Amino acid sequence: MTSERVPSSSKLTNLPYSLQRGKACSNCRKRKIKCDGLRPTCTQCLKSARPGDACEYADSGRTRTQMLEDNISRLEARIRELEEPNDEDAVRLYAPYNLSSQSSPSLMVPPSTASSIRSGSALSSPTDPQHSSNSPSISSSPGHSSTYSAFPEEPSSNVVQQLLTAFLPHALDMGFFLHVSRFRTSASLPLPLGHYSRPCAGLLSTVYLIGLHLTGDDNNQENVYLARALAHTANMLSSPHPQRIIHAIQAEVLLSVYFFRTGRILEGKYHMSAAVSLTLGAQLHKIRALPTGIDNSADSPLQQISVAGPLLTPPNDQIEEGERINAFWMVYTLSNCWGVAVGTLSSAVFESHGSTIDTPWPLDMADYEQELLPTDHQSVMTVQNFLRRVPSSSVKEFSTMAMFAKASILLDRAANLASFYRSDMGADEASRFGATFSSLENLINNFQSSLGFLPLNQHTFPYEFSTILTTHSLAYTATIQLHSVFINANSHSRSKALSAARACVSILRQVDMRRLSHINAVLSSCWTSVCQVLIDEIRRTRRIIAATGGTSGIASSSRLHPTRTGSWGLGEGGLQGTEEEMQLVELLEKVFATMAVFSIESPLIGYQLAKVQEAFHSI
């Protein structure tokens, strides 16, 4: 893409300049501010808290924001169709608890006990295959199709308990943001699948799928569980379940993480995009927003998903509100992490069209149980204030979830800023880039210094530990991402990236990996970045040795044990070079060994391990 340049800032004061009408970037048009048209990032966007994310031009084809808006518009139309009381089809969709055509229960009012928990009652509509394991097939009811009758019914209660036991201890690593005890209690109720007192069928089916995935699919049933989860999740918005929106977001998050873990990247992106769309539609990024007096609701369909009013009723208590707050931050955080890991995903849409993220930083569920969030607490510009180092009004600034979210923001900003660097930048643009770079580097350094508030203690925080491990790793990977484009040309950047890589390996050495049966799959991206830095440094070291007449050969003292490395191809006798090279290889060996352990459960980690092995072989 060619660069469109404007006169330098020193000349702008004497030389009036204006773009041709319609040539400004989408962000400047929405904010109604002057745009200089500089590409790929205009001056206004580069100065903003999120450089370049929303700097998109209409003549460059369909933008990510436009595609997400189209997706949201389709959801909006679907929701209106389902919620229109005069729509004859909507009446049929609203009758999963009572197949009688004489009544249509309200969306938010639970059905009567007599019609909903009666043993053997059919609970499914034509588009929602929710029925109990003891109920007859939907096709046995007159006037109802058997579209999904081929899918297995809910597993037996014993199997359900086994799957829940396999899933819940590792739920946070899979993107679970609901209250674990409440979820388990409601999921275990002796009521039919689809009953309003239990979680939505789509969410339950997805939890069963991941429980089976974590346990090990000895009977080759995972594809059956996946088909059922996808079928039920696709129809969750058709359900009258009072928690259908939050449960749909949760199911989409879990499915996206499942697909990423299993190496099905495209499907993972699809379900993550669905979770983002639903989160925006439910306005979860505006929970407890401080009134600003500025109404942006008419600027974008993102702010007006439902003409019938808010999609969510007021929460019943602080735990339910906490689930909504954590739902937003989980979606936002995973969108940041996986956006860097697999590309194309972006959380920029939450801050497009002049909108801001106002939801307060998340607390841990134990904090909501203790009602630590004051009833009058409000927040505004949560992410922007963090990036600008404005003192936080958070009740608990260093909660596990808040630190996880902040680490993801730094990672996303670092990767984003690095992607906009060009060697042919003009003086003004380079100066702005340098200022933004230095500010972000200082913010990352300060955050790394605060990691002591989140100790790597496997005994004190067993449920949160993998997330804490991920947060520490993300913080140092952010440094690697920020300096990535300068590693080969700048000694300072090379030193910073190498120090960050060493810090990540040091974290692995502090942790007893034998106690971790499962991890957050986002870690595989962090470890891949660490391996790339170490491999580049080994390559550089070998070039120095070759240039100075040194040698590199085989020596038993530097042997990498085949029993630990398997078939990694590091050489049967290992490597010998300078002491520095041997230390680097030892660090690389530790990361390889860790990735090999978890590649058994995650094809994605196995694939990334194979790629870094290949990169190491090529040097």
XYZ file of C-alpha atoms in Angstrom, residues 51-609:
559
model
C -3.190 3.406 18.071
C -4.480 2.480 14.663
C -7.090 -0.068 15.648
C -9.996 1.931 14.215
C -8.017 3.740 11.526
C -9.751 2.230 8.532
C -10.533 3.775 5.172
C -13.638 3.125 3.123
C -11.669 2.836 -0.121
C -9.644 -0.057 1.298
C -12.492 -2.540 1.091
C -14.721 -3.853 3.847
C -13.219 -3.209 7.259
C -13.279 -5.475 10.301
C -15.692 -3.097 12.008
C -18.090 -3.197 9.059
C -18.045 -6.988 8.997
C -18.721 -7.190 12.730
C -21.527 -4.631 12.388
C -23.101 -6.745 9.649
C -22.925 -9.765 11.934
C -24.520 -7.765 14.751
C -27.222 -6.468 12.416
C -28.120 -10.039 11.516
C -28.322 -10.898 15.203
C -30.473 -7.830 15.766
C -32.907 -8.921 13.080
C -33.003 -12.428 14.501
C -33.666 -11.186 18.032
C -36.470 -8.887 16.847
C -37.978 -11.766 14.907
C -37.924 -13.991 17.991
C -39.190 -11.323 20.398
C -41.992 -9.909 18.203
C -45.152 -10.894 20.108
C -47.373 -10.673 17.030
C -45.250 -13.059 15.028
C -47.039 -16.387 14.710
C -43.757 -18.237 14.323
C -42.412 -16.647 17.509
C -45.267 -18.225 19.485
C -44.112 -21.671 18.461
C -40.545 -20.838 19.419
C -41.664 -19.761 22.872
C -43.186 -23.104 23.803
C -40.422 -25.500 24.810
C -42.028 -26.200 28.186
C -45.586 -26.706 27.040
C -46.464 -27.998 23.599
C -50.032 -26.760 23.845
C -50.842 -24.276 21.103
C -53.321 -22.523 23.401
C -50.756 -20.592 25.423
C -47.496 -18.746 24.873
C -45.464 -18.201 28.030
C -43.734 -14.869 28.547
C -40.041 -14.753 27.700
C -39.034 -13.950 31.252
C -41.706 -15.809 33.227
C -40.923 -19.452 34.065
C -43.573 -22.010 33.018
C -45.766 -23.626 35.593
C -44.286 -26.491 37.531
C -47.052 -28.821 36.420
C -46.242 -28.377 32.755
C -42.468 -28.147 33.035
C -41.128 -30.803 35.376
C -43.698 -33.512 34.739
C -41.834 -36.745 34.049
C -41.757 -37.613 30.381
C -42.968 -34.229 29.127
C -41.504 -33.109 25.803
C -39.620 -29.843 26.184
C -38.560 -28.994 22.665
C -39.795 -26.662 20.014
C -39.251 -27.407 16.317
C -35.945 -25.472 16.406
C -34.740 -26.279 19.895
C -34.006 -29.985 20.487
C -34.262 -29.751 24.265
C -35.890 -32.766 25.849
C -35.229 -34.951 28.836
C -33.527 -38.294 28.652
C -36.835 -39.938 29.573
C -39.058 -38.001 27.239
C -40.372 -39.302 23.929
C -38.930 -38.054 20.682
C -40.229 -34.706 19.502
C -41.515 -36.406 16.406
C -44.085 -38.223 18.536
C -45.862 -34.944 19.212
C -48.288 -33.904 16.481
C -47.228 -30.951 14.432
C -43.575 -31.032 15.510
C -40.645 -32.048 13.361
C -37.809 -34.272 14.432
C -35.091 -32.035 13.002
C -32.585 -32.940 15.701
C -34.016 -36.226 16.922
C -30.902 -37.990 15.641
C -28.748 -36.297 18.266
C -28.191 -38.220 21.499
C -30.170 -37.161 24.519
C -28.562 -35.822 27.684
C -26.121 -38.284 29.289
C -27.183 -40.180 32.388
C -26.909 -38.421 35.744
C -23.802 -40.434 36.638
C -22.061 -39.457 33.415
C -23.160 -35.843 33.872
C -21.517 -35.742 37.289
C -18.323 -37.250 35.885
C -18.206 -34.661 33.115
C -18.862 -31.793 35.522
C -16.136 -33.095 37.831
C -13.715 -33.175 34.902
C -14.633 -29.688 33.671
C -15.246 -27.439 36.677
C -11.797 -27.570 38.350
C -10.329 -26.255 35.079
C -13.298 -24.123 34.018
C -11.493 -20.775 34.315
C -8.791 -21.981 31.914
C -11.517 -22.714 29.372
C -13.057 -19.233 29.612
C -15.747 -19.986 32.203
C -17.001 -16.847 33.957
C -20.144 -18.077 35.759
C -20.370 -18.853 39.473
C -19.098 -22.425 39.702
C -21.119 -23.594 42.714
C -24.370 -22.150 41.415
C -23.752 -23.647 38.015
C -23.030 -27.096 39.382
C -26.088 -26.998 41.652
C -28.437 -25.979 38.854
C -26.855 -28.375 36.354
C -27.337 -31.263 38.784
C -31.032 -30.685 39.410
C -33.182 -33.742 38.552
C -35.057 -31.799 35.912
C -35.302 -32.269 32.141
C -32.797 -30.693 29.792
C -34.137 -27.258 28.909
C -35.902 -26.552 32.190
C -35.530 -22.910 33.222
C -34.050 -23.862 36.622
C -31.098 -25.526 34.899
C -28.555 -23.913 32.578
C -29.539 -23.604 28.921
C -29.244 -26.809 26.928
C -26.602 -25.296 24.659
C -24.389 -24.365 27.592
C -24.819 -27.713 29.322
C -24.053 -29.611 26.132
C -20.921 -27.538 25.580
C -19.747 -28.141 29.149
C -20.308 -31.878 28.656
C -18.267 -31.712 25.440
C -15.291 -30.057 27.129
C -15.593 -32.347 30.152
C -15.285 -35.308 27.791
C -12.414 -33.631 25.948
C -10.481 -33.100 29.190
C -11.211 -36.608 30.440
C -10.151 -38.360 27.273
C -12.464 -39.700 24.598
C -11.897 -43.420 25.038
C -15.162 -44.365 23.320
C -14.859 -42.001 20.337
C -17.888 -39.995 21.410
C -16.409 -36.488 21.158
C -17.824 -35.803 17.706
C -21.281 -36.821 18.914
C -21.003 -34.480 21.891
C -19.738 -31.718 19.605
C -22.653 -32.108 17.194
C -25.125 -31.912 20.065
C -23.400 -28.844 21.553
C -23.407 -27.021 18.209
C -27.060 -27.866 17.549
C -28.243 -26.695 20.956
C -26.066 -23.579 20.979
C -27.366 -22.496 17.578
C -30.862 -22.331 19.043
C -30.173 -20.739 22.416
C -31.566 -17.334 21.440
C -34.838 -19.057 20.507
C -35.199 -20.288 24.058
C -37.385 -18.528 26.662
C -34.759 -19.303 29.275
C -34.307 -16.210 31.475
C -30.500 -16.510 31.259
C -30.313 -17.300 27.562
C -28.158 -14.271 26.612
C -25.455 -14.763 29.247
C -25.527 -18.531 28.764
C -25.242 -18.093 24.990
C -22.164 -15.898 25.455
C -20.681 -18.495 27.790
C -21.359 -21.334 25.356
C -19.812 -19.410 22.452
C -16.700 -18.641 24.519
C -16.302 -22.279 25.533
C -16.764 -23.482 21.962
C -14.198 -20.996 20.668
C -11.639 -22.111 23.256
C -12.389 -25.764 22.472
C -11.792 -25.211 18.763
C -8.599 -23.226 19.365
C -7.273 -25.955 21.677
C -7.980 -28.615 19.078
C -6.313 -26.622 16.298
C -9.509 -25.722 14.426
C -8.656 -22.049 14.144
C -11.331 -20.909 11.691
C -14.136 -22.360 13.804
C -12.562 -20.866 16.909
C -12.594 -17.434 15.296
C -16.216 -17.863 14.281
C -17.436 -18.625 17.789
C -15.275 -15.926 19.346
C -16.789 -13.410 16.931
C -20.251 -14.628 17.934
C -19.380 -14.103 21.609
C -18.146 -10.566 20.844
C -21.331 -9.756 18.922
C -23.592 -10.996 21.706
C -21.548 -9.139 24.318
C -21.897 -5.895 22.394
C -25.582 -6.501 21.826
C -26.154 -6.971 25.542
C -24.156 -3.772 26.268
C -21.927 -5.606 28.723
C -19.156 -3.078 28.098
C -21.395 -0.397 29.656
C -22.207 -2.024 33.002
C -22.219 0.610 35.771
C -21.115 3.235 33.277
C -20.809 6.730 34.720
C -23.172 9.088 32.844
C -21.153 11.415 30.637
C -23.898 13.500 29.109
C -22.869 12.345 25.645
C -25.289 10.159 23.735
C -23.533 7.973 21.177
C -26.443 5.587 20.822
C -27.446 6.887 17.426
C -23.961 6.645 15.966
C -23.930 2.924 15.372
C -26.159 -0.148 15.338
C -23.728 -1.570 17.902
C -25.477 0.543 20.523
C -29.049 -0.336 19.518
C -29.369 -4.090 19.148
C -32.940 -4.453 20.371
C -35.746 -2.000 19.702
C -37.769 -3.710 22.410
C -35.441 -2.432 25.164
C -32.528 -3.876 27.118
C -31.836 -7.535 26.435
C -30.993 -8.187 30.083
C -33.214 -7.606 33.074
C -31.608 -6.148 36.221
C -29.458 -8.724 38.053
C -30.994 -10.418 41.075
C -27.898 -9.998 43.248
C -24.237 -9.044 43.118
C -23.138 -12.522 42.098
C -25.363 -12.374 39.022
C -24.086 -8.885 38.218
C -20.539 -10.154 38.747
C -21.179 -12.887 36.196
C -22.100 -10.212 33.662
C -19.065 -8.062 34.461
C -16.768 -11.069 34.203
C -18.533 -12.192 31.025
C -17.513 -8.963 29.328
C -13.931 -9.112 30.529
C -13.529 -12.776 29.628
C -14.728 -12.144 26.069
C -12.588 -9.013 25.763
C -9.495 -10.671 27.244
C -9.695 -13.806 25.118
C -10.335 -11.691 22.027
C -7.104 -9.811 22.780
C -5.098 -12.975 23.438
C -6.323 -15.037 20.524
C -6.219 -12.021 18.229
C -2.463 -11.892 18.735
C -2.106 -15.679 18.631
C -4.044 -16.434 15.450
C -4.583 -13.038 13.831
C -7.640 -11.206 12.435
C -9.564 -11.194 15.719
C -9.697 -7.771 17.328
C -11.344 -6.264 20.370
C -11.220 -2.848 18.652
C -14.925 -3.047 17.891
C -15.684 -2.415 21.586
C -14.130 1.029 21.218
C -15.266 1.879 17.696
C -17.479 4.806 16.746
C -16.289 6.853 19.706
C -17.529 4.308 22.214
C -15.552 3.421 25.323
C -15.354 0.485 27.698
C -16.898 1.640 30.965
C -17.496 -1.651 32.777
C -15.469 -1.746 36.025
C -12.519 -4.085 36.330
C -13.626 -7.617 37.172
C -13.433 -9.122 40.640
C -12.999 -12.748 41.547
C -16.222 -14.619 42.333
C -15.365 -14.786 46.052
C -15.371 -10.972 46.063
C -18.855 -10.804 44.590
C -20.009 -13.338 47.167
C -18.818 -10.927 49.862
C -20.567 -8.029 48.048
C -17.358 -6.026 47.802
C -18.697 -3.976 44.887
C -20.481 -0.956 46.411
C -23.998 -0.391 45.140
C -23.144 3.166 44.078
C -19.855 2.280 42.337
C -19.596 3.570 38.770
C -16.801 3.687 36.250
C -15.904 5.263 32.942
C -13.241 4.743 30.268
C -11.789 1.777 32.137
C -9.299 0.679 29.468
C -8.338 4.164 28.337
C -7.643 5.256 31.903
C -5.446 2.197 32.409
C -3.424 3.027 29.305
C -3.128 6.651 30.382
C -2.148 5.635 33.928
C -5.089 7.421 35.465
C -5.470 6.167 39.071
C -8.007 3.356 39.172
C -11.187 3.499 41.229
C -11.373 -0.277 41.193
C -12.486 -1.958 44.397
C -9.761 -4.576 43.991
C -7.226 -3.540 41.383
C -5.150 -6.729 41.545
C -7.823 -9.400 41.310
C -6.923 -12.438 39.221
C -9.419 -11.538 36.515
C -8.409 -7.853 36.430
C -4.715 -8.675 36.095
C -5.481 -11.221 33.367
C -7.454 -8.592 31.461
C -4.740 -5.940 31.834
C -2.029 -8.327 30.643
C -4.099 -9.104 27.554
C -4.534 -5.388 26.826
C -0.775 -4.817 26.986
C -0.142 -7.804 24.726
C -2.701 -6.603 22.190
C -1.429 -3.012 22.197
C 2.182 -4.134 21.889
C 1.496 -6.404 18.912
C -0.709 -3.777 17.310
C 1.823 -0.976 17.671
C 4.673 -3.134 16.370
C 2.615 -4.025 13.297
C 2.418 -0.358 12.291
C 6.148 0.260 12.256
C 7.713 1.007 8.866
C 11.342 1.705 8.169
C 10.396 4.527 5.785
C 8.469 6.589 8.323
C 8.825 10.335 8.027
C 10.328 12.340 10.864
C 7.002 13.418 12.368
C 5.441 9.991 12.141
C 8.549 8.342 13.561
C 8.540 10.805 16.454
C 4.920 10.030 17.291
C 5.588 6.322 17.013
C 8.594 6.589 19.307
C 6.633 8.473 21.938
C 3.837 5.902 21.884
C 6.372 3.086 21.964
C 8.177 4.493 25.016
C 4.922 5.117 26.871
C 3.710 1.588 26.264
C 7.077 0.082 27.194
C 7.011 1.924 30.521
C 3.454 0.763 31.169
C 4.430 -2.859 30.479
C 7.447 -2.550 32.794
C 5.269 -1.128 35.568
C 2.760 -3.920 35.141
C 5.491 -6.545 35.328
C 6.618 -4.940 38.588
C 3.092 -5.359 39.983
C 2.989 -9.110 39.316
C 4.071 -9.670 42.904
C 0.456 -8.987 43.852
C -0.405 -12.168 41.945
C 2.008 -14.774 43.329
C 2.676 -18.052 41.530
C 1.413 -20.175 44.404
C -0.066 -23.490 43.308
C -1.321 -24.350 46.792
C -3.060 -21.073 47.683
C -4.809 -20.542 44.346
C -5.460 -23.986 42.835
C -8.486 -22.908 40.758
C -6.962 -19.644 39.526
C -3.375 -20.842 39.233
C -3.297 -21.562 35.516
C -4.797 -18.123 34.837
C -2.164 -16.535 37.090
C 0.544 -18.431 35.191
C -0.947 -17.188 31.932
C -1.050 -13.583 33.196
C 2.645 -13.631 34.128
C 3.534 -15.126 30.749
C 1.410 -12.623 28.820
C 3.089 -9.716 30.595
C 6.557 -10.776 29.402
C 5.304 -11.819 25.976
C 4.017 -8.246 25.588
C 7.633 -7.062 25.820
C 8.643 -9.571 23.149
C 5.816 -8.437 20.875
C 6.636 -4.759 21.341
C 10.322 -5.202 20.455
C 9.804 -7.911 17.839
C 10.391 -5.702 14.792
C 13.636 -4.282 16.198
C 15.315 -7.413 17.594
C 17.640 -7.942 14.637
C 18.639 -4.294 14.270
C 18.650 -2.835 17.769
C 20.721 -4.149 20.675
C 18.381 -2.624 23.275
C 15.350 -4.380 21.799
C 17.270 -7.641 21.483
C 18.299 -7.419 25.130
C 14.745 -6.596 26.276
C 13.209 -9.457 24.299
C 15.837 -11.925 25.505
C 15.331 -10.862 29.136
C 11.584 -11.325 28.732
C 12.108 -14.779 27.228
C 14.369 -15.746 30.119
C 11.730 -14.503 32.565
C 9.113 -16.738 30.927
C 11.382 -19.773 31.241
C 12.101 -18.824 34.844
C 8.352 -18.948 35.477
C 8.240 -22.488 34.099
C 11.030 -23.495 36.424
C 9.104 -22.155 39.417
C 6.066 -24.252 38.594
C 5.601 -27.938 39.250
C 4.125 -28.890 35.895
C 3.206 -32.322 37.222
C 0.475 -30.632 39.261
C -1.062 -29.066 36.160
C -3.208 -31.532 34.297
C -4.545 -28.801 31.992
C -3.512 -25.256 31.050
C -4.900 -22.231 29.300
C -4.149 -22.878 25.630
C -3.202 -19.206 25.174
C 0.089 -20.144 26.827
C 1.123 -21.998 23.671
C 1.348 -18.668 21.835
C 3.493 -17.210 24.625
C 5.843 -20.185 24.560
C 6.114 -20.013 20.785
C 7.205 -16.372 21.036
C 9.788 -17.324 23.671
C 11.158 -20.093 21.451
C 11.463 -17.721 18.508
C 13.511 -15.266 20.577
C 15.803 -18.021 21.876
C 16.273 -19.540 18.419
C 17.127 -16.134 16.954
C 19.674 -15.581 19.705
C 21.228 -19.027 19.178
C 21.502 -18.251 15.467
C 23.160 -14.919 16.226
C 25.588 -16.562 18.670
C 26.595 -19.174 16.106
C 27.217 -16.495 13.506
C 29.520 -14.687 15.910
C 31.368 -17.935 16.603
C 31.750 -18.597 12.864
C 32.897 -15.044 12.203
C 35.532 -15.196 14.916
C 36.867 -18.576 13.870
C 35.142 -20.492 16.679
C 33.827 -24.018 16.358
C 30.613 -25.775 17.105
C 30.549 -29.480 17.567
C 29.451 -32.336 19.744
C 30.406 -32.777 23.363
C 29.011 -34.998 26.036
C 28.980 -32.159 28.556
C 26.280 -30.338 26.635
C 24.209 -33.362 25.720
C 20.427 -32.917 25.589
C 19.081 -36.172 26.930
C 17.074 -38.115 24.331
C 14.770 -39.408 27.071
C 13.676 -35.838 27.744
C 13.660 -34.481 24.225
C 12.180 -37.456 22.425
C 12.412 -36.997 18.667
C 12.988 -33.259 18.644
C 16.052 -33.697 16.462
C 18.429 -31.656 18.589
C 21.187 -34.114 17.794
C 21.973 -37.341 19.578
C 25.062 -35.868 21.157
C 23.614 -32.421 21.738
C 25.227 -29.093 20.967
C 28.374 -27.368 22.019
C 29.387 -23.832 21.494
C 30.080 -20.992 23.774
C 28.773 -21.082 27.310
C 26.122 -18.570 26.289
C 24.902 -20.829 23.511
C 24.702 -23.789 25.860
C 22.612 -21.760 28.296
C 20.276 -20.691 25.513
C 19.843 -24.274 24.349
C 19.064 -25.296 27.919
C 16.367 -22.651 28.109
C 14.955 -23.804 24.778
C 14.975 -27.395 25.991
C 12.839 -26.418 28.993
C 10.203 -24.799 26.798
C 10.231 -27.719 24.364
C 9.761 -30.166 27.219
C 6.838 -28.169 28.632
C 5.128 -27.863 25.261
C 5.605 -31.582 24.644
C 3.780 -32.435 27.871
C 0.718 -30.372 27.000
C 0.747 -31.183 23.282
C -0.861 -34.474 24.272
C -4.081 -32.688 25.233
C -3.932 -29.870 22.681
C -3.247 -30.388 18.982
C -2.623 -26.639 18.749
C 0.331 -26.875 21.132
C 1.584 -29.924 19.232
C 1.424 -28.015 15.964
C 3.244 -24.993 17.383
C 5.881 -27.241 18.957
